[in-house]
Amino acid sequence: MNGILIAMIGALLLPIYEAWQDEDIWQKMLAFASIATKTSIMILVVSVLRDDWMIGVVGVLILSVGNAALMLLAHILRRLNEG
Amino acid sequence: MTDEIYVFAIMLLLPLSAGMLVAQTNPYHALIIRGILGAIAALVYALFGAADVALTEALVGTMLSITLYAVAVRSSMSLRLGVLEPEAMPLSAELTQALRQALQPAHLRLELLPYGDPTALQQALGEKEIHALCLPIPVSDRTDKRNYRLQTRTPRLQQLLNTESLQAIAHLDETLQHSESQP
């Protein structure tokens, strides 16, 4: 099962590279969305591996809250470009 | 511990993203990287069994702090330019474009504040309501192609606005601080 997590870390490096490299702010937001979702899915995988329900609940909460933060930030950035 | 070799790999992501955050110059880009750092930090905390710390990092560290900082950066990092009412002085698209280009390297936003007459504009500049003002040069006083004159409050702003494309359209006056210090 460790192989799955190692593969996920490898997949996590791709959006991190994208966020570092790309100067366009919306590309960075996409990379952020990708990383926020991937990390919370990784928390869920770890919780299943360890059979730990406490980490599992936190993983679900972070998965939903991460998207809320993204929406808030995207709205502010959109209004910034308009005004 | 050899079973959990992935823990070390994930831990290495934390200093990596922190280094990326420190290297950013644009404040908005830095805010997004801060979100990435928060997501990775929450993963590391959850991995070590600190579920409460991970939840707090995601809720406060990422969501609340990013939103508050985005609002703060948006309202503070702007150049307030005083202009006359659009009926009295229509600003050419060329001028606003050149202004935005000049402010781009400092990551500043352009905010236009309309005022009734030139006296009110000068007063607003003196009372620090606006950072710079833009007035049309009357047709009779024009010596070259430049139609506008810009006056800034601080020498640093004048230095920032001293670009070629802006010099071609507008005449940059002495800053207010300079003219005050002269007898």
JSON list of N, CA and C in Angstrom, two decimals, chain B residues 48 103 116 131 150 156-157:
[
{"chain": "B", "resi": 48, "resn": "PHE", "atom": "N", "xyz": [0.88, 12.69, 11.25]},
{"chain": "B", "resi": 48, "resn": "PHE", "atom": "CA", "xyz": [1.45, 12.42, 12.58]},
{"chain": "B", "resi": 48, "resn": "PHE", "atom": "C", "xyz": [0.36, 12.24, 13.63]},
{"chain": "B", "resi": 103, "resn": "LEU", "atom": "N", "xyz": [2.72, 50.98, -13.32]},
{"chain": "B", "resi": 103, "resn": "LEU", "atom": "CA", "xyz": [2.51, 50.48, -11.96]},
{"chain": "B", "resi": 103, "resn": "LEU", "atom": "C", "xyz": [2.71, 48.97, -11.85]},
{"chain": "B", "resi": 116, "resn": "GLY", "atom": "N", "xyz": [-14.44, 67.47, -8.46]},
{"chain": "B", "resi": 116, "resn": "GLY", "atom": "CA", "xyz": [-15.21, 68.50, -9.16]},
{"chain": "B", "resi": 116, "resn": "GLY", "atom": "C", "xyz": [-14.35, 69.48, -9.95]},
{"chain": "B", "resi": 131, "resn": "HIS", "atom": "N", "xyz": [-2.84, 59.92, -4.00]},
{"chain": "B", "resi": 131, "resn": "HIS", "atom": "CA", "xyz": [-1.39, 59.81, -4.12]},
{"chain": "B", "resi": 131, "resn": "HIS", "atom": "C", "xyz": [-0.85, 60.65, -5.28]},
{"chain": "B", "resi": 150, "resn": "LEU", "atom": "N", "xyz": [0.86, 65.31, -14.73]},
{"chain": "B", "resi": 150, "resn": "LEU", "atom": "CA", "xyz": [0.72, 64.46, -13.55]},
{"chain": "B", "resi": 150, "resn": "LEU", "atom": "C", "xyz": [1.54, 65.05, -12.42]},
{"chain": "B", "resi": 156, "resn": "ARG", "atom": "N", "xyz": [9.19, 58.96, -4.74]},
{"chain": "B", "resi": 156, "resn": "ARG", "atom": "CA", "xyz": [9.24, 57.54, -5.13]},
{"chain": "B", "resi": 156, "resn": "ARG", "atom": "C", "xyz": [8.17, 57.22, -6.18]},
{"chain": "B", "resi": 157, "resn": "LEU", "atom": "N", "xyz": [6.99, 57.81, -6.00]},
{"chain": "B", "resi": 157, "resn": "LEU", "atom": "CA", "xyz": [5.92, 57.57, -6.97]},
{"chain": "B", "resi": 157, "resn": "LEU", "atom": "C", "xyz": [6.26, 58.19, -8.32]}
]
